[in-house]
């Protein structure tokens, strides 16, 4: 509520035209991702309700320059473009890259920082791969939906590099050291920060950059007037040394920033823009969406198989086991059902990496399968208990062993009771499989998000993705209904 | 000659509750149909369940054709195999396996307990269904059978392993009078398979006086946890000496 009021205040202020003589309390709401951390934006350790970082200082400089007070708003990094366009805040500043697609779809400021895409490798691989072309068949990690990811995707076509996409910029480096990937391609600021955190010896950064890019502020396309004011402020801050002071304070100043400032001052309009021009055509994305759909289908089928097998064992333990086994199985069900799947996936993949280094796909199958096993177990337990006691007693009087009763009488009927809820769970699992993108598995939803980021809209990718999910879940529901009809008991 | 079933002073209570059976004694010989009678709640079903080792008991003794059940928890199935070959039980609710056809219900124990070949088992099952006049419904699922048909299938299933003792719980509960008569004749036929002293023994829990009179060789009246009166239907039901018998008769006359 208060957010939309603030936004409205901003928009009115923006429409009124901005000068130096603004009311003192007028706000410039800016969006950034504090999860991205220092030196961009991070929560202030002294006062976690405040943020600090060089992007924070840049935002304050801009706000001051247009006579407003800066106020930070947390937004997920990959959503900055969409969020600024729908008016959540006036400007996004958080290591936002200058790309051709972004320039086309939004109002983008002049570049205010130059970064280099650098390769990080394990110390023993120093000098082994100086360029992407040398990394054929190697797994190279980066942050998803970035210029670096686009570069890797291009390199996978031209040089056979295998891109591995992460949702954050910390785990690529930890997985580099764990041996899950062979190199990391990311902004030099991020690489240096990680190296600093790991006390400077964990990996080395290859000196020759793979590409050069720039950070910009991003505004809604309709906000070009405000954008022009921001550009004026930024140019002034380059000339009067404000930006240099900010960068030095955060230890990110280097000679290339000075060169960038001079080029901007000289009025060079098109500072080099790297990265792919976002392919607008749906057809260009169909093959990768198809591959992602196959991954989703295979992942779901394997996970469900595992869930059924483990679920049957757990349910049997709960129905037939002795008290300690029953308690153990109940504990399993409660823990797996009672904690977030996302948390379980993180623990399985990253938390246990020191003990057992699971490949991403296997970890995804295990995580999903073991989690859903808890739900399956409850379904089977209920189904087993739904089979009438007198039938079981009748089977006993006929001389069947307990095992035979389960196999011939109780199990087959329980399966019929379980069928509808199982179909339900399978459909739910199909969609929950999108969570495994946090383990670098690019499945359907992740691929759609990448696609949506590239084309700058969720409409076509979203519809396409929904159609593919429905194409998988609807036949499943139909099969479930058919079996239910055929096996109806009474 | 020793009886096929000997129940001697059976005592049974549920979890510290009042005694259901105090000292129930009853015998069933081969070729004999015995009606265990009493009002509902008298413990007839409980007594049958104890004989079928579905229910533990606290005192007394049950012997079926030489196999003895002792007081205490029900032994594991592995130790009850001889009993299972000797006793068949037809539940009041029939308890047919809901996912199997009538034929499969009857054949299942033949293939999986007696390990007969499938064709042979199905042949025997079909004969049994024919003998009980439900051969035409062999392919029907339990949910598609009428009450009378389901009962006949349940009888066929209990008879499939050919047990000498057949227990039946309230077989007339769901039947109209005409069908009760037919059932009575069927049961007489089952008892006398090979003539008196050789055939099966039937112990039937029922509160249906007319039915007992028509098909039982002997009736035993169960009241207050014990048999209070026993003898031929003529003696017991026509000249009742115990108040419980008279109460049962009065209940059904009205």
XYZ file of C-alpha atoms in Angstrom:
744
model
C 0.000 0.000 0.000
C 2.604 2.507 1.124
C 4.749 1.403 -1.772
C 2.168 2.320 -4.348
C 1.590 5.683 -2.661
C 5.295 6.396 -2.822
C 5.361 5.380 -6.430
C 2.473 7.701 -7.155
C 4.273 10.587 -5.436
C 7.295 9.845 -7.564
C 5.410 9.674 -10.802
C 3.663 12.979 -10.105
C 7.002 14.527 -9.224
C 8.533 13.092 -12.363
C 5.717 14.367 -14.567
C 5.993 17.838 -13.066
C 9.488 18.067 -14.412
C 12.470 17.980 -12.159
C 14.581 20.849 -11.092
C 16.716 21.689 -8.141
C 13.844 23.358 -6.309
C 11.994 20.299 -5.080
C 10.322 19.840 -1.772
C 12.934 18.599 0.671
C 11.125 15.334 1.428
C 10.644 14.222 -2.197
C 12.003 10.714 -2.564
C 13.898 8.900 -5.246
C 12.918 5.300 -4.823
C 15.626 3.082 -6.247
C 15.677 -0.676 -6.582
C 18.599 -3.004 -5.962
C 19.372 -6.450 -4.598
C 21.129 -6.492 -1.229
C 21.578 -10.235 -1.696
C 24.095 -9.277 -4.385
C 26.211 -7.980 -1.528
C 29.248 -5.706 -1.338
C 30.679 -3.795 -3.038
C 27.405 -3.194 -4.956
C 24.685 -3.192 -2.312
C 24.767 -4.974 1.006
C 23.019 -4.737 4.338
C 25.074 -2.547 6.691
C 26.531 -4.843 9.380
C 26.241 -1.985 11.884
C 22.570 -1.407 11.038
C 21.077 -4.149 8.886
C 18.023 -1.993 8.132
C 20.354 0.257 6.078
C 22.270 -0.606 2.927
C 25.747 0.356 1.845
C 27.970 -0.141 -1.168
C 29.143 1.851 -4.178
C 25.768 1.525 -5.924
C 24.163 2.986 -2.787
C 26.484 5.995 -2.992
C 25.792 6.357 -6.721
C 22.062 6.319 -5.991
C 22.514 8.970 -3.293
C 24.587 11.103 -5.667
C 21.852 10.868 -8.302
C 19.101 11.651 -5.795
C 21.010 14.602 -4.419
C 21.665 15.867 -7.930
C 17.964 15.976 -8.742
C 17.010 17.353 -5.368
C 15.557 14.285 -3.788
C 16.296 11.889 -0.999
C 17.287 8.342 -1.981
C 15.302 5.460 -0.567
C 16.298 1.860 -1.215
C 13.886 -0.841 -2.182
C 14.842 -4.517 -2.187
C 14.156 -6.332 -5.443
C 15.430 -9.624 -6.793
C 18.303 -8.867 -9.142
C 16.918 -10.806 -12.093
C 13.586 -8.961 -11.746
C 14.909 -5.388 -11.734
C 13.865 -4.705 -15.349
C 10.341 -6.045 -14.954
C 9.935 -4.328 -11.625
C 11.053 -0.873 -12.785
C 8.824 -1.137 -15.841
C 5.747 -1.820 -13.718
C 6.554 1.188 -11.561
C 7.722 -0.373 -8.303
C 10.573 2.162 -8.151
C 12.048 4.885 -10.324
C 15.501 3.526 -11.107
C 17.290 0.204 -10.773
C 20.973 0.327 -9.796
C 22.675 -2.850 -8.699
C 25.327 -3.924 -11.128
C 22.753 -3.699 -13.928
C 24.494 -4.485 -17.200
C 24.331 -2.402 -20.349
C 22.944 -4.699 -23.035
C 21.414 -3.997 -26.444
C 18.150 -5.608 -25.356
C 17.947 -3.477 -22.246
C 18.586 -0.321 -24.261
C 15.750 -1.220 -26.592
C 13.203 -2.063 -23.933
C 13.933 0.400 -21.134
C 15.302 3.854 -20.560
C 18.970 3.287 -19.725
C 21.404 5.835 -18.251
C 24.899 6.444 -19.510
C 27.356 3.807 -18.259
C 28.861 4.724 -14.898
C 31.213 1.806 -14.335
C 33.264 -0.463 -16.574
C 33.639 -4.109 -15.627
C 35.515 -6.994 -17.168
C 34.172 -10.511 -17.605
C 36.996 -12.651 -16.248
C 37.657 -16.368 -16.022
C 38.335 -17.863 -12.594
C 40.009 -21.282 -12.503
C 41.482 -23.600 -9.908
C 45.158 -22.823 -9.072
C 46.408 -26.015 -10.721
C 44.745 -24.934 -13.986
C 46.494 -21.559 -14.053
C 47.245 -20.497 -17.620
C 45.719 -23.657 -19.040
C 42.698 -21.981 -20.572
C 43.245 -18.371 -21.455
C 40.157 -18.059 -23.639
C 36.739 -19.660 -23.885
C 37.838 -21.458 -27.049
C 40.183 -23.576 -24.924
C 37.344 -24.788 -22.720
C 35.663 -27.204 -25.124
C 33.647 -29.815 -23.240
C 34.331 -28.075 -19.915
C 31.682 -26.885 -17.504
C 31.800 -23.132 -17.023
C 29.649 -21.562 -14.327
C 28.065 -18.143 -14.186
C 25.074 -16.218 -12.925
C 21.938 -16.822 -14.980
C 20.393 -14.094 -17.149
C 23.612 -12.101 -17.409
C 25.880 -10.972 -20.182
C 28.340 -13.643 -19.036
C 25.652 -16.293 -19.468
C 24.900 -15.030 -22.984
C 28.605 -15.190 -23.788
C 28.742 -18.791 -22.537
C 25.659 -19.790 -24.519
C 27.285 -18.352 -27.647
C 30.496 -20.184 -26.760
C 28.612 -23.436 -26.326
C 27.570 -23.206 -29.970
C 30.950 -22.099 -31.270
C 33.403 -23.809 -28.924
C 31.470 -26.586 -27.189
C 31.672 -24.983 -23.755
C 29.032 -26.281 -21.314
C 27.344 -23.334 -19.565
C 26.157 -23.938 -15.997
C 23.736 -21.328 -14.733
C 23.434 -20.359 -11.047
C 20.872 -18.231 -9.240
C 23.523 -16.520 -7.132
C 27.158 -15.476 -7.528
C 28.634 -17.320 -4.535
C 28.019 -20.960 -5.381
C 29.729 -20.849 -8.805
C 33.005 -20.285 -6.949
C 32.392 -22.853 -4.234
C 31.494 -25.389 -6.921
C 34.666 -24.428 -8.801
C 36.685 -25.411 -5.754
C 34.561 -28.496 -5.211
C 35.374 -29.588 -8.765
C 31.804 -29.491 -10.023
C 32.747 -26.900 -12.657
C 36.060 -26.150 -14.356
C 35.857 -22.373 -14.601
C 33.683 -19.414 -13.644
C 32.985 -16.496 -15.945
C 31.798 -13.442 -14.002
C 32.356 -9.715 -13.491
C 35.842 -8.983 -12.133
C 34.342 -7.253 -9.069
C 32.485 -10.417 -8.116
C 35.492 -12.638 -8.784
C 37.767 -10.427 -6.693
C 35.262 -10.268 -3.877
C 34.978 -14.053 -3.767
C 38.747 -14.395 -3.889
C 39.064 -11.909 -1.021
C 36.529 -13.844 1.060
C 38.401 -17.067 0.430
C 41.684 -15.455 1.533
C 43.139 -15.126 -1.930
C 44.417 -18.610 -2.643
C 41.350 -20.701 -3.416
C 41.320 -19.934 -7.125
C 43.034 -17.597 -9.527
C 41.584 -15.014 -11.871
C 42.967 -15.150 -15.395
C 44.369 -11.674 -16.156
C 43.024 -11.377 -19.694
C 39.347 -10.380 -19.706
C 36.957 -12.334 -21.916
C 34.798 -9.282 -22.498
C 34.163 -5.779 -21.210
C 30.812 -4.406 -20.072
C 29.273 -1.493 -18.231
C 26.876 -0.943 -15.386
C 23.983 1.396 -16.002
C 20.892 2.608 -14.231
C 17.685 1.287 -15.706
C 14.389 3.205 -15.771
C 10.970 2.521 -17.235
C 10.837 3.215 -20.932
C 8.370 6.050 -20.400
C 10.717 7.721 -17.911
C 13.224 9.099 -20.447
C 12.845 12.632 -19.031
C 13.976 11.491 -15.593
C 16.655 9.400 -17.271
C 18.044 12.501 -19.016
C 18.217 14.310 -15.666
C 20.054 11.353 -14.168
C 22.512 11.372 -17.079
C 23.272 15.041 -16.394
C 23.971 14.270 -12.744
C 26.189 11.278 -13.620
C 28.244 13.254 -16.131
C 28.783 15.969 -13.529
C 29.816 13.354 -10.939
C 32.393 11.969 -13.397
C 33.832 15.401 -14.042
C 33.970 16.661 -10.464
C 35.514 13.464 -9.091
C 32.520 12.339 -7.014
C 32.331 8.940 -8.698
C 36.072 8.418 -8.420
C 35.882 9.098 -4.673
C 33.036 6.647 -4.342
C 34.875 3.923 -6.275
C 38.093 4.481 -4.352
C 36.235 4.276 -1.094
C 34.873 0.860 -2.111
C 38.165 -0.152 -3.620
C 36.819 -0.682 -7.123
C 38.614 2.208 -8.808
C 41.009 1.410 -11.622
C 42.369 3.152 -14.688
C 39.662 1.831 -16.972
C 37.070 3.878 -15.035
C 39.023 7.051 -15.801
C 39.113 6.073 -19.464
C 35.379 5.427 -19.435
C 34.709 8.843 -17.875
C 36.817 10.557 -20.541
C 34.952 8.765 -23.319
C 31.600 9.718 -21.814
C 32.746 13.330 -21.384
C 33.854 13.387 -25.032
C 30.261 12.604 -25.881
C 30.892 9.156 -27.253
C 27.344 8.009 -27.623
C 27.713 4.291 -28.108
C 30.093 2.893 -25.612
C 30.823 -0.668 -26.664
C 27.951 -2.974 -25.891
C 28.695 -6.635 -25.668
C 26.407 -9.591 -25.439
C 23.769 -10.944 -27.726
C 21.023 -8.882 -29.205
C 18.078 -10.678 -27.608
C 16.698 -13.050 -30.159
C 13.083 -11.996 -30.491
C 11.797 -14.966 -32.413
C 9.977 -17.722 -30.613
C 11.492 -20.275 -32.986
C 15.011 -19.502 -31.809
C 14.046 -20.615 -28.320
C 12.019 -23.683 -29.152
C 14.939 -26.160 -29.242
C 16.215 -25.088 -25.823
C 12.676 -25.081 -24.404
C 12.214 -28.568 -25.848
C 15.398 -29.786 -24.191
C 14.323 -28.202 -20.909
C 10.905 -29.865 -21.182
C 12.598 -33.247 -21.644
C 14.708 -32.575 -18.549
C 11.578 -31.684 -16.582
C 9.783 -34.832 -17.773
C 12.698 -37.199 -17.096
C 13.463 -35.557 -13.762
C 9.821 -35.811 -12.668
C 9.430 -39.421 -13.777
C 12.616 -40.531 -11.988
C 11.757 -38.572 -8.850
C 8.235 -39.982 -8.752
C 9.569 -43.522 -9.164
C 11.914 -42.958 -6.248
C 9.103 -41.354 -4.223
C 6.843 -44.361 -4.826
C 9.515 -46.912 -3.877
C 10.582 -45.096 -0.716
C 6.962 -44.203 0.074
C 5.917 -47.866 -0.053
C 8.764 -48.800 2.295
C 7.984 -45.995 4.741
C 4.242 -46.745 4.703
C 4.873 -50.464 5.232
C 7.152 -49.575 8.121
C 4.455 -47.401 9.661
C 1.688 -49.979 9.235
C 3.560 -53.224 9.925
C 6.721 -52.215 11.777
C 7.591 -52.494 15.446
C 7.327 -49.374 17.597
C 10.912 -48.067 17.070
C 10.635 -48.462 13.278
C 7.220 -46.799 13.309
C 8.651 -43.856 15.256
C 11.567 -43.583 12.833
C 9.281 -43.610 9.794
C 6.915 -41.088 11.389
C 9.920 -38.869 12.057
C 10.981 -39.127 8.424
C 7.524 -38.143 7.219
C 7.238 -35.207 9.609
C 10.703 -33.812 8.864
C 10.395 -34.133 5.082
C 6.870 -32.704 5.032
C 7.538 -30.052 7.638
C 10.566 -28.351 6.083
C 10.755 -26.507 2.757
C 11.772 -28.531 -0.276
C 14.039 -25.663 -1.294
C 15.927 -25.966 1.991
C 16.285 -29.729 1.517
C 17.666 -29.219 -1.983
C 20.226 -26.696 -0.721
C 21.347 -28.976 2.101
C 21.583 -31.966 -0.212
C 23.554 -30.198 -2.916
C 25.612 -27.569 -1.137
C 25.396 -28.550 2.516
C 26.606 -32.098 1.964
C 29.166 -31.137 -0.700
C 31.958 -31.647 1.812
C 30.853 -35.224 2.476
C 29.419 -36.419 -0.813
C 29.637 -34.444 -4.030
C 26.416 -35.289 -5.831
C 26.024 -34.322 -9.475
C 23.293 -31.703 -9.850
C 20.795 -33.910 -11.674
C 21.191 -36.773 -9.216
C 20.823 -34.371 -6.286
C 17.659 -33.012 -7.904
C 16.160 -36.499 -8.327
C 17.114 -37.442 -4.762
C 15.805 -34.203 -3.275
C 12.480 -34.284 -5.078
C 12.062 -38.048 -4.694
C 12.849 -38.199 -0.985
C 10.625 -35.211 -0.270
C 7.667 -36.580 -2.186
C 8.231 -40.010 -0.628
C 6.927 -38.525 2.625
C 3.667 -37.524 0.943
C 3.402 -40.849 -0.902
C 3.978 -42.713 2.370
C 1.030 -40.932 3.957
C -1.169 -41.727 0.976
C -0.210 -45.411 1.064
C -0.652 -45.638 4.819
C -4.147 -44.199 4.516
C -4.901 -46.475 1.571
C -3.642 -49.571 3.397
C -5.783 -48.721 6.381
C -8.806 -48.112 4.160
C -8.941 -51.802 3.166
C -11.597 -53.371 5.385
C -10.336 -55.381 8.343
C -12.752 -58.223 7.713
C -11.220 -58.867 4.290
C -7.824 -59.191 5.960
C -9.305 -61.531 8.559
C -11.023 -63.550 5.857
C -7.640 -63.910 4.164
C -6.105 -65.089 7.450
C -8.774 -67.758 7.931
C -7.992 -68.997 4.420
C -4.392 -69.581 5.438
C -2.576 -66.737 3.660
C 0.633 -65.494 5.284
C 0.845 -61.818 6.273
C 3.108 -61.211 3.304
C 0.640 -62.858 0.932
C -2.220 -60.830 2.393
C -0.312 -57.624 1.682
C 0.629 -58.749 -1.830
C -2.665 -60.341 -2.892
C -5.418 -58.582 -0.942
C -4.362 -55.427 0.833
C -1.798 -54.003 -1.579
C -3.841 -54.241 -4.781
C -6.848 -52.589 -3.160
C -4.732 -49.923 -1.455
C -3.227 -49.123 -4.847
C -6.696 -48.397 -6.180
C -7.446 -46.085 -3.271
C -4.068 -44.396 -3.697
C -4.370 -43.813 -7.419
C -6.214 -40.486 -7.395
C -4.014 -38.803 -4.762
C -0.916 -40.224 -6.484
C -1.899 -38.694 -9.808
C -2.415 -35.454 -7.945
C 1.058 -35.669 -6.425
C 2.684 -36.499 -9.732
C 1.200 -33.374 -11.281
C 2.347 -31.348 -8.257
C 5.837 -32.837 -8.528
C 5.987 -31.964 -12.216
C 5.611 -28.327 -11.259
C 7.732 -28.465 -8.095
C 10.563 -29.773 -10.245
C 11.120 -26.129 -11.220
C 12.693 -25.628 -7.777
C 15.742 -27.648 -8.772
C 16.982 -24.765 -10.892
C 18.731 -23.661 -7.681
C 20.972 -26.702 -8.218
C 22.000 -25.447 -11.689
C 19.625 -27.826 -13.450
C 18.092 -25.857 -16.296
C 14.582 -27.265 -16.538
C 11.501 -25.847 -18.177
C 10.727 -22.946 -15.845
C 14.357 -21.873 -15.612
C 14.727 -21.972 -19.384
C 11.540 -19.940 -19.691
C 12.886 -17.365 -17.243
C 16.083 -17.086 -19.279
C 14.011 -16.721 -22.423
C 11.735 -14.130 -20.784
C 14.716 -12.108 -19.603
C 16.143 -12.095 -23.091
C 12.964 -11.010 -24.848
C 11.973 -8.732 -21.994
C 8.468 -10.080 -21.617
C 6.783 -12.933 -19.829
C 3.763 -13.095 -22.085
C 4.914 -15.359 -24.919
C 7.440 -17.382 -22.890
C 4.936 -17.736 -20.051
C 2.172 -18.958 -22.321
C 4.519 -21.330 -24.104
C 5.791 -22.712 -20.815
C 2.261 -23.169 -19.479
C 1.275 -25.029 -22.649
C 4.219 -27.410 -22.273
C 3.409 -28.093 -18.599
C -0.227 -28.711 -19.465
C 0.810 -30.990 -22.324
C 2.551 -33.117 -19.715
C 0.055 -32.921 -16.847
C -3.231 -33.307 -18.735
C -2.448 -36.749 -20.232
C -1.287 -37.795 -16.775
C -4.604 -36.776 -15.213
C -6.470 -38.578 -17.969
C -4.496 -41.752 -17.501
C -5.185 -41.541 -13.769
C -8.922 -41.159 -14.350
C -8.971 -44.045 -16.825
C -7.220 -46.400 -14.398
C -9.518 -45.278 -11.595
C -12.564 -46.097 -13.678
C -11.214 -49.485 -14.664
C -10.241 -50.391 -11.128
C -13.258 -49.007 -9.345
C -14.007 -51.200 -6.315
C -17.506 -50.474 -5.183
C -15.846 -90.745 18.932
C -14.338 -87.317 19.798
C -16.114 -84.309 18.386
C -14.654 -82.334 15.492
C -14.813 -79.124 17.537
C -14.577 -79.047 21.303
C -14.950 -75.719 23.087
C -14.426 -76.216 26.793
C -15.268 -73.491 29.327
C -14.154 -70.680 27.041
C -13.611 -67.459 28.969
C -13.014 -64.188 27.145
C -13.054 -60.502 27.992
C -12.150 -57.396 26.036
C -9.311 -55.325 27.487
C -10.244 -55.371 31.118
C -13.920 -54.876 30.354
C -16.657 -57.190 31.603
C -16.465 -60.841 30.592
C -18.093 -61.501 27.251
C -17.819 -65.258 27.599
C -17.650 -66.818 31.047
C -17.530 -70.545 30.502
C -18.794 -71.428 27.066
C -18.769 -75.110 26.231
C -20.024 -76.498 22.941
C -19.194 -79.406 20.651
C -19.700 -80.020 16.948
C -19.420 -83.485 15.385
C -18.808 -84.324 11.757
C -22.003 -84.293 9.748
C -23.668 -82.152 12.347
C -25.151 -78.659 12.090
C -25.098 -76.822 15.413
C -26.858 -73.486 15.838
C -25.286 -71.225 18.452
C -28.184 -68.987 19.371
C -28.616 -65.899 21.458
C -29.721 -62.305 21.328
C -27.430 -59.821 19.663
C -24.541 -58.977 21.956
C -24.636 -62.402 23.598
C -21.121 -63.171 22.284
C -21.925 -65.522 19.388
C -19.648 -63.757 16.927
C -16.899 -63.451 19.538
C -17.044 -67.200 20.143
C -16.714 -67.931 16.399
C -13.773 -65.515 16.129
C -12.018 -67.269 19.017
C -12.457 -70.639 17.291
C -11.034 -69.142 14.063
C -8.070 -67.735 16.043
C -8.927 -64.164 15.124
C -9.479 -63.297 18.764
C -7.460 -64.110 21.848
C -9.186 -65.654 24.852
C -8.428 -65.753 28.534
C -9.384 -69.175 29.730
C -10.621 -72.582 28.679
C -9.619 -74.569 25.636
C -10.517 -74.955 21.979
C -9.640 -78.128 20.069
C -10.358 -78.533 16.370
C -9.742 -82.030 15.025
C -6.749 -82.482 17.339
C -5.344 -78.954 17.013
C -5.566 -77.096 20.322
C -5.750 -73.352 20.920
C -4.618 -72.197 24.351
C -5.516 -69.005 26.251
C -3.335 -65.983 25.503
C -2.430 -63.913 22.488
C -3.253 -65.271 19.037
C -0.213 -67.236 17.795
C 1.539 -66.092 14.607
C 0.030 -67.345 11.354
C 2.999 -69.610 10.739
C 1.934 -71.707 13.772
C -1.732 -71.692 12.832
C -1.401 -73.435 9.478
C -2.968 -76.710 10.707
C -5.933 -74.770 12.137
C -6.377 -72.831 8.904
C -6.720 -76.118 7.024
C -9.386 -77.262 9.469
C -11.616 -74.196 9.891
C -13.478 -72.082 7.345
C -15.337 -68.933 8.345
C -18.132 -67.152 6.498
C -18.395 -63.568 7.744
C -21.725 -61.880 8.223
C -20.539 -59.124 5.846
C -19.168 -61.836 3.482
C -15.810 -59.957 3.355
C -15.218 -60.873 -0.281
C -11.995 -59.494 -1.778
C -13.367 -56.384 -3.460
C -10.844 -56.278 -6.310
C -11.316 -59.899 -7.437
C -14.126 -61.617 -9.329
C -16.261 -64.277 -7.660
C -14.169 -66.985 -9.330
C -10.876 -65.382 -8.294
C -12.149 -65.002 -4.719
C -12.726 -68.747 -4.542
C -9.574 -69.785 -6.430
C -7.096 -67.486 -4.643
C -6.427 -69.727 -1.648
C -6.199 -72.781 -3.903
C -3.412 -71.266 -5.986
C -1.515 -69.406 -3.275
C -2.040 -71.462 -0.112
C -2.525 -74.980 -1.465
C -0.295 -74.172 -4.446
C -2.532 -75.843 -6.987
C -2.014 -75.089 -10.656
C -4.081 -72.173 -11.869
C -6.295 -74.115 -14.287
C -6.930 -76.810 -11.709
C -7.762 -74.230 -9.038
C -10.157 -72.402 -11.319
C -11.802 -75.693 -12.255
C -12.433 -76.525 -8.593
C -13.611 -72.991 -7.917
C -16.055 -73.177 -10.803
C -17.418 -76.503 -9.506
C -17.945 -74.991 -6.083
C -19.735 -71.970 -7.497
C -21.921 -74.286 -9.607
C -22.693 -76.423 -6.563
C -23.779 -73.281 -4.720
C -25.815 -72.151 -7.754
C -23.791 -69.005 -8.465
C -21.762 -70.412 -11.352
C -23.346 -67.857 -13.680
C -21.857 -65.011 -11.636
C -18.270 -66.282 -11.726
C -16.973 -63.216 -13.587
C -18.776 -60.636 -11.437
C -17.028 -58.380 -8.947
C -18.340 -58.448 -5.356
C -19.881 -55.000 -5.809
C -22.007 -56.420 -8.631
C -23.425 -59.311 -6.589
C -26.690 -59.354 -4.644
C -26.563 -60.172 -0.927
C -27.591 -63.779 -1.502
C -25.098 -64.250 -4.325
C -22.281 -62.716 -2.307
C -23.065 -65.087 0.555
C -22.897 -68.115 -1.700
C -19.584 -66.951 -3.125
C -18.321 -66.432 0.428
C -19.383 -69.968 1.348
C -17.678 -71.336 -1.750
C -14.525 -69.438 -0.853
C -14.516 -70.792 2.710
C -15.092 -74.319 1.413
C -12.408 -74.165 -1.279
C -9.573 -75.491 0.910
C -12.035 -78.194 2.040
C -12.003 -77.553 5.815
C -13.877 -80.112 7.945
C -15.329 -77.354 10.159
C -17.298 -74.445 8.727
C -18.237 -71.479 10.917
C -20.984 -69.103 9.780
C -21.904 -65.803 11.347
C -25.579 -64.789 11.035
C -26.028 -66.271 7.550
C -29.710 -65.288 7.285
C -29.223 -61.631 8.234
C -29.482 -60.343 4.676
C -31.825 -62.961 3.198
C -35.570 -63.001 2.520
C -37.593 -65.992 3.876
C -37.529 -67.954 0.600
C -33.762 -67.691 0.362
C -33.410 -68.702 4.022
C -35.086 -71.980 3.203
C -32.788 -72.556 0.245
C -29.747 -71.730 2.363
C -30.860 -74.169 5.049
C -31.041 -76.987 2.478
C -27.626 -76.038 1.099
C -26.052 -76.156 4.541
C -27.589 -79.538 5.319
C -26.117 -80.826 2.100
C -22.691 -79.432 3.025
C -22.736 -81.119 6.426
C -23.670 -84.479 5.022
C -21.104 -84.620 2.255
C -20.289 -88.249 2.918
C -23.032 -89.164 5.335
C -23.269 -88.689 9.099
C -20.048 -89.062 11.084
C -17.927 -88.451 8.019
C -19.028 -85.107 6.591
C -18.376 -81.559 7.750
C -19.326 -79.958 10.982
C -21.128 -76.621 10.833
C -21.310 -74.155 13.698
C -23.767 -71.412 12.865
C -24.175 -68.305 14.972
C -27.741 -67.102 14.505
C -30.622 -65.550 16.314
C -33.081 -66.769 13.646
C -35.297 -69.334 15.401
C -37.116 -70.522 12.278
C -33.874 -71.069 10.461
C -32.339 -72.990 13.366
C -35.392 -75.128 13.678
C -35.276 -75.957 9.973
C -31.644 -76.821 9.523
C -29.879 -77.481 12.845
C -29.322 -80.889 14.377
C -28.718 -79.265 17.707
C -29.134 -75.793 19.128
C -27.173 -74.212 21.993
C -28.562 -71.107 23.659
C -25.897 -68.597 24.661
C -26.715 -66.179 27.449
C -24.666 -64.485 30.179
C -21.439 -65.886 28.733
C -22.360 -69.565 28.748
C -24.591 -72.144 27.108
C -27.679 -72.185 29.260
C -29.643 -74.761 27.328
C -28.750 -77.218 24.544
C -30.356 -80.071 22.683
C -32.402 -80.890 19.590
C -34.381 -77.998 18.114
C -37.586 -79.772 19.122
C -36.546 -80.054 22.758
C -35.062 -76.611 23.170
C -37.181 -74.426 20.928
C -40.560 -76.119 21.440
C -40.172 -76.745 25.177
C -37.819 -74.002 26.400
C -36.790 -74.320 30.012
C -34.534 -71.257 30.374
C -35.774 -67.657 30.465
C -33.181 -66.610 27.889
C -34.584 -69.096 25.383
C -38.087 -67.901 26.049
C -36.969 -64.301 25.616
C -35.378 -65.162 22.281
C -38.536 -66.931 21.111
C -40.754 -64.086 22.305
C -38.595 -61.557 20.477
C -39.129 -63.322 17.153
C -42.791 -64.149 17.628
C -43.625 -60.467 17.774
